[in-house]
Coordinates of N, CA and C in Angstrom, one line a residue:
Chain A
Q1 N 0.9 -1.2 0.2 CA 0.1 0.1 0.0 C 1.1 1.3 -0.2
V2 N 0.5 2.3 -0.5 CA 1.1 3.6 -0.3 C 1.6 3.7 1.1
Q3 N 2.4 4.1 1.4 CA 3.4 4.4 2.7 C 4.4 5.3 2.8
L4 N 4.8 6.0 3.3 CA 5.9 6.9 3.7 C 6.6 6.8 4.8
V5 N 7.7 5.8 5.3 CA 8.4 5.7 6.3 C 9.8 6.0 6.6
Q6 N 9.2 6.5 7.9 CA 10.4 7.0 8.2 C 11.4 6.4 9.2
S7 N 12.5 7.3 9.1 CA 13.8 6.8 10.2 C 13.5 6.9 11.7
G8 N 14.3 6.2 12.3 CA 13.8 6.2 14.2 C 14.5 7.6 14.6
A9 N 13.9 7.5 16.2 CA 14.4 8.7 17.0 C 16.0 9.0 16.9
E10 N 15.9 10.2 17.1 CA 17.3 10.6 17.2 C 18.0 11.6 18.6
V11 N 18.4 11.4 18.9 CA 19.1 12.2 20.1 C 20.6 13.0 19.6
R12 N 20.4 14.3 19.5 CA 21.7 15.0 19.3 C 22.3 16.1 20.5
K13 N 23.2 16.2 20.6 CA 23.7 17.4 21.1 C 23.2 18.9 20.2
P14 N 23.2 20.2 21.2 CA 23.4 21.1 20.6 C 24.4 21.7 19.7
G15 N 24.3 21.9 18.7 CA 25.6 22.3 17.4 C 25.8 21.3 16.7
A16 N 24.6 20.1 16.8 CA 25.3 19.1 16.1 C 24.3 19.2 15.0
S17 N 24.2 18.3 14.0 CA 23.4 17.9 12.9 C 22.5 16.7 13.0
V18 N 21.5 16.6 12.3 CA 20.9 15.6 12.3 C 20.2 15.4 10.4
K19 N 20.2 13.9 10.4 CA 19.8 13.2 9.3 C 18.6 12.3 9.7
V20 N 17.3 12.9 8.5 CA 16.2 11.8 8.6 C 15.8 11.1 7.6
S21 N 15.2 10.0 7.1 CA 14.9 9.7 6.3 C 13.5 9.6 5.7
C22 N 12.9 9.5 4.7 CA 11.3 9.1 4.3 C 11.4 8.2 3.4
R23 N 11.5 6.9 3.4 CA 11.2 6.1 2.1 C 10.0 5.9 2.0
S24 N 9.6 5.9 0.7 CA 8.4 5.8 0.1 C 7.9 4.4 -1.0
S25 N 6.8 4.2 -0.8 CA 6.6 2.8 -1.1 C 5.1 2.6 -1.9
G26 N 5.0 1.8 -2.7 CA 3.4 2.0 -3.1 C 3.4 2.9 -4.2
Y27 N 3.7 3.5 -5.0 CA 3.2 4.9 -6.0 C 4.5 5.1 -6.5
T28 N 4.6 6.0 -7.8 CA 5.9 6.6 -8.6 C 6.1 7.6 -7.2
F29 N 7.4 7.4 -7.3 CA 8.5 8.2 -6.6 C 8.5 9.5 -7.0
T30 N 8.2 9.5 -8.4 CA 8.7 11.1 -9.0 C 7.7 11.7 -9.5
S31 N 6.2 11.1 -9.3 CA 5.0 11.8 -9.6 C 4.8 12.6 -8.4
Y32 N 5.3 12.6 -6.9 CA 5.1 13.3 -6.1 C 6.1 14.2 -5.4
Y33 N 5.8 15.5 -4.6 CA 6.7 16.5 -4.5 C 6.7 15.6 -2.8
V34 N 7.8 15.5 -2.1 CA 7.5 15.3 -0.7 C 8.1 16.5 0.3
H35 N 7.0 16.9 1.1 CA 7.5 18.2 2.1 C 7.9 17.9 3.2
W36 N 8.6 18.5 4.4 CA 9.0 17.9 5.6 C 7.8 19.1 6.9
V37 N 7.3 18.9 7.9 CA 6.5 19.7 9.0 C 7.4 19.0 10.0
R38 N 7.1 20.4 10.6 CA 7.9 19.6 11.9 C 6.7 20.2 13.0
Q39 N 6.7 19.4 14.2 CA 5.6 20.0 15.2 C 6.5 19.7 16.2
A40 N 7.0 21.0 17.2 CA 7.4 21.2 18.5 C 6.6 20.4 19.7
P41 N 7.1 20.3 20.5 CA 6.6 19.6 21.8 C 5.0 20.7 22.4
G42 N 3.9 20.1 21.9 CA 2.4 20.9 22.3 C 2.6 22.3 21.6
Q43 N 2.9 22.4 20.3 CA 3.0 23.7 19.3 C 2.0 22.8 17.8
G44 N 2.1 23.7 17.5 CA 1.4 23.5 15.9 C 2.1 22.9 14.7
L45 N 2.0 22.9 13.6 CA 2.5 22.3 12.3 C 3.3 23.6 11.6
E46 N 4.7 23.2 11.3 CA 5.4 24.2 10.7 C 6.2 23.6 9.5
W47 N 5.4 24.2 8.3 CA 6.0 23.7 7.0 C 7.6 24.2 6.9
M48 N 8.7 23.3 6.6 CA 9.9 23.4 6.4 C 10.7 23.2 5.1
G49 N 9.8 22.9 4.1 CA 10.4 23.0 2.9 C 10.1 21.7 2.2
T50 N 10.2 22.0 0.8 CA 9.8 21.1 -0.4 C 11.3 20.2 -1.0
M51 N 11.1 18.8 -1.2 CA 11.9 18.2 -2.3 C 10.9 18.0 -3.3
Y52 N 11.6 18.1 -4.4 CA 11.2 17.9 -5.8 C 11.7 16.4 -6.6
P53 N 11.3 15.1 -6.4 CA 12.5 14.1 -6.6 C 12.2 13.9 -8.3
D54 N 11.6 14.3 -8.9 CA 11.9 14.6 -10.5 C 12.7 15.2 -10.5
S55 N 13.1 16.6 -10.4 CA 14.4 17.3 -10.7 C 15.1 17.3 -9.7
G56 N 15.1 17.1 -8.9 CA 15.9 17.3 -7.5 C 16.2 18.5 -7.2
G57 N 15.0 19.5 -7.4 CA 15.3 21.0 -6.8 C 14.7 20.7 -5.5
T58 N 14.7 21.9 -5.2 CA 14.1 22.1 -3.5 C 13.7 23.3 -3.3
N59 N 12.9 23.5 -2.5 CA 12.3 24.8 -1.9 C 12.0 24.9 -0.4
Y60 N 13.1 26.1 0.5 CA 12.9 25.8 1.6 C 12.2 26.9 2.3
A61 N 11.9 26.6 3.4 CA 11.1 27.6 4.4 C 12.3 29.0 4.7
Q62 N 11.9 30.3 4.8 CA 12.9 31.2 5.3 C 12.8 30.7 6.3
N63 N 12.8 30.3 7.4 CA 13.2 29.9 8.8 C 14.6 29.2 8.7
F64 N 14.4 28.3 8.1 CA 15.6 27.2 7.9 C 16.1 27.7 6.6
R65 N 16.6 28.2 6.3 CA 17.3 28.7 4.8 C 18.4 28.6 5.7
G66 N 20.0 27.9 4.9 CA 21.5 28.3 5.3 C 21.5 27.1 6.3
R67 N 20.3 26.3 7.1 CA 20.9 25.0 7.8 C 19.8 23.8 7.4
V68 N 19.4 24.0 6.0 CA 18.4 22.8 6.0 C 18.7 22.2 4.8
T69 N 19.2 21.2 4.6 CA 19.6 20.4 3.2 C 18.7 19.2 2.8
M70 N 17.5 19.4 1.9 CA 16.8 18.2 1.5 C 17.1 17.3 0.4
T71 N 17.3 16.3 0.2 CA 17.9 15.2 -0.9 C 17.3 13.7 -1.2
S72 N 17.2 13.4 -2.0 CA 16.6 12.6 -2.3 C 17.1 11.6 -3.8
D73 N 16.9 10.2 -2.9 CA 17.6 9.2 -3.9 C 16.7 8.3 -4.9
T74 N 16.3 8.6 -5.8 CA 15.3 7.7 -6.7 C 15.4 6.1 -6.6
S75 N 17.0 6.0 -6.4 CA 17.0 4.5 -6.5 C 16.5 3.9 -5.6
T76 N 16.4 4.6 -4.3 CA 15.4 3.7 -3.3 C 14.5 4.6 -2.8
S77 N 13.9 5.6 -3.7 CA 12.8 6.3 -3.4 C 12.9 6.9 -2.1
T78 N 13.9 7.2 -1.6 CA 14.0 7.7 -0.4 C 14.3 9.4 -0.6
V79 N 13.3 10.2 0.4 CA 14.0 11.7 1.0 C 14.7 11.8 1.7
Y80 N 15.4 12.6 2.2 CA 16.7 13.0 3.5 C 16.2 14.5 4.1
L81 N 16.0 14.9 4.9 CA 16.2 15.9 5.4 C 17.3 15.9 6.4
D82 N 18.3 16.9 5.7 CA 19.5 17.4 6.8 C 19.0 18.6 7.8
L83 N 19.0 18.4 8.7 CA 19.0 20.3 9.8 C 20.2 20.1 10.8
S84 N 20.8 21.1 10.1 CA 22.5 21.6 11.4 C 22.4 22.5 12.0
G85 N 23.4 22.9 13.0 CA 23.4 24.3 14.0 C 22.2 23.4 14.9
L86 N 21.7 22.4 15.5 CA 20.4 22.1 15.9 C 20.9 22.4 17.6
T87 N 19.8 23.5 18.0 CA 19.4 23.9 19.2 C 18.2 23.2 20.0
S88 N 18.0 23.5 21.3 CA 16.9 23.0 21.8 C 15.5 23.2 20.9
E89 N 15.5 24.3 20.9 CA 13.8 25.2 20.0 C 14.4 23.8 18.9
D90 N 14.8 22.8 18.0 CA 14.9 22.0 17.2 C 13.8 20.6 17.8
T91 N 13.8 20.5 18.9 CA 13.6 19.1 19.4 C 12.1 19.4 19.3
A92 N 11.6 18.4 18.0 CA 10.4 18.2 17.3 C 10.1 16.8 17.1
V93 N 8.5 16.9 16.5 CA 8.6 15.1 16.0 C 8.6 16.2 14.1
Y94 N 9.4 15.3 13.4 CA 9.4 15.7 11.8 C 8.9 14.9 11.2
Y95 N 7.7 15.3 10.2 CA 7.0 14.2 9.6 C 7.4 14.4 8.1
C96 N 7.5 13.4 7.2 CA 7.4 14.0 5.6 C 5.9 13.7 5.0
A97 N 5.8 14.2 4.2 CA 4.6 14.2 3.5 C 4.2 14.5 1.7
R98 N 3.6 13.8 1.2 CA 3.8 13.8 -0.1 C 2.7 14.9 -0.8
E99 N 2.8 15.5 -1.7 CA 2.1 16.1 -2.5 C 1.8 15.7 -3.9
Y100 N 1.0 15.4 -4.6 CA 0.8 15.1 -6.3 C 1.5 16.2 -7.2
S101 N 2.4 15.6 -7.8 CA 3.4 17.0 -8.5 C 2.8 17.7 -9.5
Y102 N 1.6 17.0 -10.3 CA 1.2 17.6 -11.4 C 0.2 18.8 -10.9
S103 N -0.3 18.8 -9.9 CA -1.4 20.3 -9.4 C -1.2 20.6 -8.0
D104 N -1.4 21.6 -7.8 CA -0.7 22.5 -6.5 C -2.0 21.5 -6.0
D105 N -1.3 20.9 -4.9 CA -2.3 19.9 -4.1 C -2.1 19.8 -2.5
A106 N -3.3 19.0 -1.9 CA -2.7 19.0 -0.2 C -1.9 17.8 -0.4
F107 N -1.6 17.6 1.4 CA -0.7 16.5 1.7 C -1.4 15.4 1.8
D108 N -1.5 14.5 1.1 CA -2.7 13.5 1.2 C -2.0 12.2 2.3
I109 N -0.6 11.9 2.1 CA 0.0 10.7 2.8 C 1.3 11.5 3.4
W110 N 1.2 10.8 5.1 CA 2.4 11.5 5.7 C 2.8 10.3 6.1
G111 N 4.3 10.2 6.6 CA 5.2 9.4 7.5 C 4.5 9.4 8.5
Q112 N 5.1 8.4 9.3 CA 4.7 8.4 10.8 C 5.4 9.4 11.8
G113 N 6.4 10.0 11.3 CA 6.7 10.8 12.3 C 8.4 10.4 12.8
T114 N 9.2 11.0 12.9 CA 10.9 10.9 13.7 C 10.6 12.2 14.9
T115 N 10.9 11.4 16.1 CA 11.2 12.4 17.0 C 13.1 12.8 16.9
V116 N 13.0 14.1 17.1 CA 14.2 14.4 17.7 C 14.6 15.3 18.8
I117 N 15.3 14.4 19.5 CA 15.5 15.8 20.5 C 17.5 16.1 21.1
V118 N 17.0 17.3 20.8 CA 18.6 18.5 21.1 C 18.0 18.5 22.7
S119 N 19.4 17.9 23.0 CA 20.1 18.2 24.7 C 21.1 17.8 24.7
S120 N 21.9 18.6 25.6 CA 23.3 18.5 26.1 C 23.4 17.3 27.5
Chain B
D1 N 4.4 39.1 5.5 CA 4.3 38.0 5.8 C 3.1 37.4 5.6
F2 N 2.9 36.4 5.0 CA 1.7 35.6 5.0 C 1.0 35.0 6.0
Q3 N -0.1 34.8 6.6 CA -0.4 34.3 7.7 C -1.7 33.4 7.4
M4 N -1.8 32.8 8.3 CA -3.3 32.0 8.1 C -3.7 32.2 10.0
T5 N -4.9 32.5 10.3 CA -5.4 32.4 11.6 C -6.7 31.3 11.6
Q6 N -7.2 31.0 12.8 CA -7.8 30.1 13.0 C -8.6 30.7 14.2
S7 N -10.1 30.3 14.4 CA -11.2 30.7 15.5 C -12.0 29.8 15.4
P8 N -12.4 29.2 16.8 CA -11.5 29.6 18.1 C -10.3 28.9 18.3
S9 N -9.0 29.2 18.9 CA -8.8 28.7 19.4 C -8.8 26.8 19.9
S10 N -9.9 26.9 20.8 CA -10.1 26.5 21.1 C -11.4 25.9 21.4
L11 N -12.3 24.8 21.4 CA -14.0 24.6 21.8 C -14.0 23.6 22.4
S12 N -15.4 23.4 23.0 CA -16.0 22.5 24.0 C -17.1 22.4 23.5
A13 N -17.7 21.1 22.8 CA -18.6 20.8 22.5 C -19.6 19.7 22.8
A14 N -20.7 19.6 23.0 CA -21.6 18.4 23.6 C -21.6 17.5 22.2
V15 N -21.7 16.2 22.5 CA -22.1 15.2 21.3 C -23.3 15.6 20.8
G16 N -23.4 15.6 19.5 CA -24.5 15.4 18.8 C -24.9 17.2 18.3
D17 N -23.4 17.9 18.7 CA -23.3 19.6 18.3 C -23.3 19.9 17.3
R18 N -23.3 21.0 16.3 CA -22.8 21.3 15.2 C -21.8 22.5 15.7
V19 N -20.5 22.3 15.2 CA -19.7 23.0 15.4 C -18.7 23.6 14.1
T20 N -18.6 24.6 14.3 CA -17.7 25.1 12.9 C -16.1 26.3 13.2
I21 N -15.6 25.6 12.3 CA -14.0 26.3 13.0 C -13.7 27.1 11.6
T22 N -13.3 28.4 11.8 CA -13.0 29.2 11.2 C -11.6 29.8 10.2
C23 N -11.0 29.8 9.2 CA -9.8 29.9 8.7 C -9.6 31.2 8.1
R24 N -9.2 32.0 8.3 CA -8.5 33.1 7.0 C -7.4 33.3 7.0
A25 N -7.0 33.6 5.4 CA -5.8 34.0 5.0 C -5.9 35.3 4.9
S26 N -4.2 36.0 5.2 CA -4.0 37.0 5.0 C -4.0 37.6 3.6
Q27 N -3.8 37.2 2.7 CA -4.0 36.9 1.7 C -5.1 35.8 0.4
G28 N -5.6 36.4 -0.5 CA -6.7 35.8 -1.1 C -5.7 34.3 -1.8
I29 N -6.6 33.2 -1.7 CA -6.0 31.9 -1.9 C -6.7 31.1 -2.9
S30 N -8.2 31.6 -3.2 CA -8.5 31.0 -4.1 C -9.2 30.0 -3.3
N31 N -9.4 28.8 -4.1 CA -9.8 27.4 -2.9 C -8.7 26.6 -2.5
F32 N -7.4 27.1 -2.7 CA -6.2 26.1 -2.5 C -6.3 25.8 -1.1
L33 N -7.0 25.4 -0.2 CA -7.2 25.1 1.3 C -7.5 23.7 1.7
A34 N -6.9 23.3 2.6 CA -6.7 21.9 2.9 C -6.9 22.0 4.6
W35 N -7.9 20.8 4.9 CA -8.0 20.9 6.5 C -7.5 19.6 7.2
Y36 N -6.9 19.4 8.1 CA -6.1 18.2 8.4 C -6.7 18.0 10.1
Q37 N -6.8 16.8 10.5 CA -7.5 16.4 11.6 C -5.8 15.8 12.5
Q38 N -5.7 16.3 13.7 CA -4.9 15.4 14.2 C -4.9 15.2 15.7
K39 N -5.1 13.7 15.7 CA -5.8 13.2 17.3 C -4.8 13.0 18.2
P40 N -4.7 13.0 19.9 CA -3.9 13.3 20.0 C -2.8 12.0 20.1
G41 N -1.7 12.6 19.9 CA -0.5 11.2 19.7 C -0.7 10.8 18.1
K42 N -0.8 11.6 17.5 CA -1.2 10.9 16.0 C -0.7 11.9 14.9
V43 N -0.8 11.0 14.1 CA -0.2 11.8 12.6 C -1.4 12.3 12.3
P44 N -0.7 14.1 11.7 CA -1.7 14.4 10.9 C -2.5 13.8 9.4
K45 N -4.1 14.0 9.7 CA -4.7 13.3 8.2 C -5.4 14.2 7.7
L46 N -5.2 14.2 6.3 CA -6.0 15.1 5.3 C -8.0 14.7 5.9
L47 N -8.6 15.9 6.2 CA -9.9 15.7 6.1 C -10.5 16.3 4.4
V48 N -10.1 17.5 4.0 CA -10.8 18.3 3.4 C -9.5 19.0 2.2
Y49 N -9.8 19.0 0.9 CA -9.0 19.6 -0.1 C -10.0 20.8 -1.1
A50 N -8.9 21.3 -1.3 CA -9.8 22.8 -2.0 C -11.1 23.0 -1.9
A51 N -10.8 23.2 -0.5 CA -11.7 24.2 0.8 C -12.9 23.3 1.0
S52 N -13.3 22.6 -0.1 CA -14.5 21.9 -0.1 C -14.9 20.6 0.0
T53 N -14.0 19.6 -0.9 CA -13.7 18.4 -1.4 C -13.5 17.6 0.2
L54 N -14.3 16.5 0.0 CA -14.0 15.3 1.6 C -13.3 14.7 0.9
Q55 N -11.9 14.5 1.6 CA -10.6 13.5 1.5 C -11.3 11.9 1.3
S56 N -11.4 10.7 0.6 CA -11.9 9.7 0.6 C -11.9 8.8 2.2
G57 N -12.9 8.4 2.2 CA -12.8 8.0 4.0 C -13.3 8.4 4.9
V58 N -13.4 10.0 4.5 CA -13.8 10.7 5.7 C -15.1 10.8 5.9
P59 N -15.7 10.9 7.0 CA -17.3 10.7 7.2 C -17.8 11.9 6.6
S60 N -19.3 11.7 6.3 CA -20.0 12.9 5.5 C -20.2 13.8 6.9
R61 N -20.0 13.6 7.5 CA -20.6 14.9 9.1 C -19.4 16.0 9.1
F62 N -18.5 16.0 8.4 CA -17.7 16.7 7.9 C -17.7 17.8 6.7
S63 N -17.6 18.8 6.7 CA -17.8 19.6 5.3 C -17.0 20.8 5.6
G64 N -16.3 21.4 4.5 CA -15.8 22.9 4.1 C -16.4 23.6 3.2
S65 N -16.1 24.9 3.4 CA -16.7 25.8 2.3 C -15.9 27.2 2.6
G66 N -15.9 28.1 1.3 CA -15.3 29.1 2.0 C -14.5 29.1 0.4
S67 N -14.0 30.6 0.0 CA -13.0 30.8 -1.1 C -12.2 32.2 -0.8
G68 N -11.4 32.4 -1.4 CA -10.6 33.8 -1.1 C -9.9 33.8 0.2
T69 N -10.3 34.6 0.8 CA -9.6 34.6 2.2 C -10.6 33.7 3.7
D70 N -11.3 33.4 3.7 CA -12.4 33.1 4.7 C -13.1 31.4 4.4
F71 N -12.5 30.6 5.5 CA -12.9 29.3 4.9 C -13.5 28.7 6.5
T72 N -14.2 27.7 6.4 CA -14.8 27.5 7.6 C -15.0 25.5 7.3
L73 N -15.1 24.6 8.8 CA -14.9 23.5 8.9 C -16.3 23.5 9.8
T74 N -16.6 22.5 9.3 CA -18.3 22.3 10.1 C -18.1 20.6 10.0
I75 N -18.8 20.3 11.3 CA -18.7 18.8 11.9 C -20.5 19.0 12.2
S76 N -21.3 18.2 11.3 CA -22.6 18.6 11.4 C -23.1 18.4 12.7
S77 N -22.3 16.8 13.0 CA -22.8 15.8 14.4 C -21.8 15.6 14.7
L78 N -21.0 16.2 16.2 CA -20.0 16.1 16.9 C -19.9 14.9 17.6
Q79 N -19.0 14.0 16.9 CA -18.9 12.5 17.5 C -17.5 12.3 19.3
P80 N -17.7 11.4 19.6 CA -16.4 11.5 20.7 C -15.1 11.3 19.9
E81 N -15.0 10.5 18.8 CA -13.9 10.1 17.9 C -13.1 11.1 17.5
D82 N -14.4 12.5 17.4 CA -13.9 13.9 16.5 C -12.8 14.8 17.2
V83 N -12.6 14.3 18.7 CA -11.8 15.0 19.5 C -10.5 15.0 19.0
A84 N -10.1 16.0 18.7 CA -8.7 16.4 17.7 C -8.5 17.9 17.7
T85 N -6.8 18.0 17.3 CA -7.1 19.5 16.9 C -7.0 19.5 15.5
Y86 N -7.6 20.9 14.7 CA -7.6 20.9 13.4 C -6.8 22.0 13.2
Y87 N -6.4 21.4 12.4 CA -5.6 22.4 11.2 C -6.1 22.9 9.8
C88 N -6.0 24.2 9.1 CA -5.9 24.8 8.1 C -4.7 24.8 7.2
Q89 N -4.4 25.0 6.3 CA -3.2 25.2 5.2 C -3.6 25.8 3.7
K90 N -2.6 26.0 3.5 CA -2.6 27.2 2.0 C -1.7 26.4 1.3
Y91 N -2.2 26.1 0.3 CA -1.4 25.3 -0.6 C -1.4 25.7 -2.1
D92 N -1.7 27.1 -2.2 CA -1.2 27.8 -3.5 C -0.1 27.7 -3.7
S93 N 1.0 28.4 -3.2 CA 2.4 28.4 -3.4 C 3.1 28.2 -2.3
A94 N 4.4 28.6 -2.4 CA 5.0 28.3 -0.9 C 5.0 29.9 -0.4
P95 N 5.1 30.0 0.6 CA 5.0 28.7 1.9 C 3.7 28.1 2.3
R96 N 4.1 27.5 2.4 CA 2.7 26.2 2.6 C 2.1 26.5 4.1
T97 N 1.7 27.5 4.4 CA 1.7 28.1 5.7 C 0.7 26.8 6.3
F98 N 0.8 26.6 7.6 CA -0.9 26.1 8.5 C -1.2 27.1 9.3
G99 N -2.8 26.7 9.7 CA -3.1 28.2 11.0 C -2.5 27.3 11.9
P100 N -2.8 27.9 13.3 CA -2.3 27.8 14.5 C -3.3 26.3 15.4
G101 N -4.2 26.4 14.6 CA -4.9 25.0 15.0 C -6.1 25.2 15.7
T102 N -6.9 24.7 15.8 CA -8.3 24.5 17.1 C -8.5 22.9 18.0
K103 N -8.3 23.6 19.0 CA -8.4 21.8 19.8 C -9.6 21.8 20.1
L104 N -10.2 21.1 19.8 CA -11.8 20.2 20.0 C -11.7 19.2 20.8
E105 N -12.8 19.8 22.1 CA -13.2 18.8 22.8 C -14.3 18.2 23.5
I106 N -14.8 17.9 23.9 CA -16.2 16.7 24.3 C -16.9 17.5 25.6
K107 N -17.5 18.1 25.9 CA -17.8 18.8 27.1 C -18.7 17.7 27.8

């Protein structure tokens, strides 16, 4: 079935980097964009940016430019989120979600979420 | 900066009540508006897209309306399983901003 499966929880120290993966299955990988959304404890949803697997392009939210990198591997249908310069404010659940690439569309399938804890 | 606002931020209603949540965009977004439901400890789930189209499998007691800057999500008869936080999101262009959420509880 259609699903996005994310990597497991991570614990990092302040100043470190973290890389989270999102593997897709059950659909044509290059026909959907993949977005990253995060949710800090007790807070709302924050859009971080988009990976375009068909072209390899990206579009990052202003708040994260300079310390976020999104990449994809079409051979494994996997998208990666790399976030550097971590602070305690980056402690959150990170979700990937897909969007149909042939029209502006909502996020119909989400990954299960990856908890990232930043603590000294 | 583009903003999405929601009201109320929280509400409590009785089973069987009609519930309405409002979302407002700071600029017109036509009908590029989605609603998501997030139950406690769970992954967000798409309820409504294109402002008024129900995602497959979503109960018909949910409905969406609006266009431009003002949108509503309505639950015609509240059920216990509808306890959740509801988020609107614009998707006409980047940034794909979410509203702050409306937490819905049973009275």
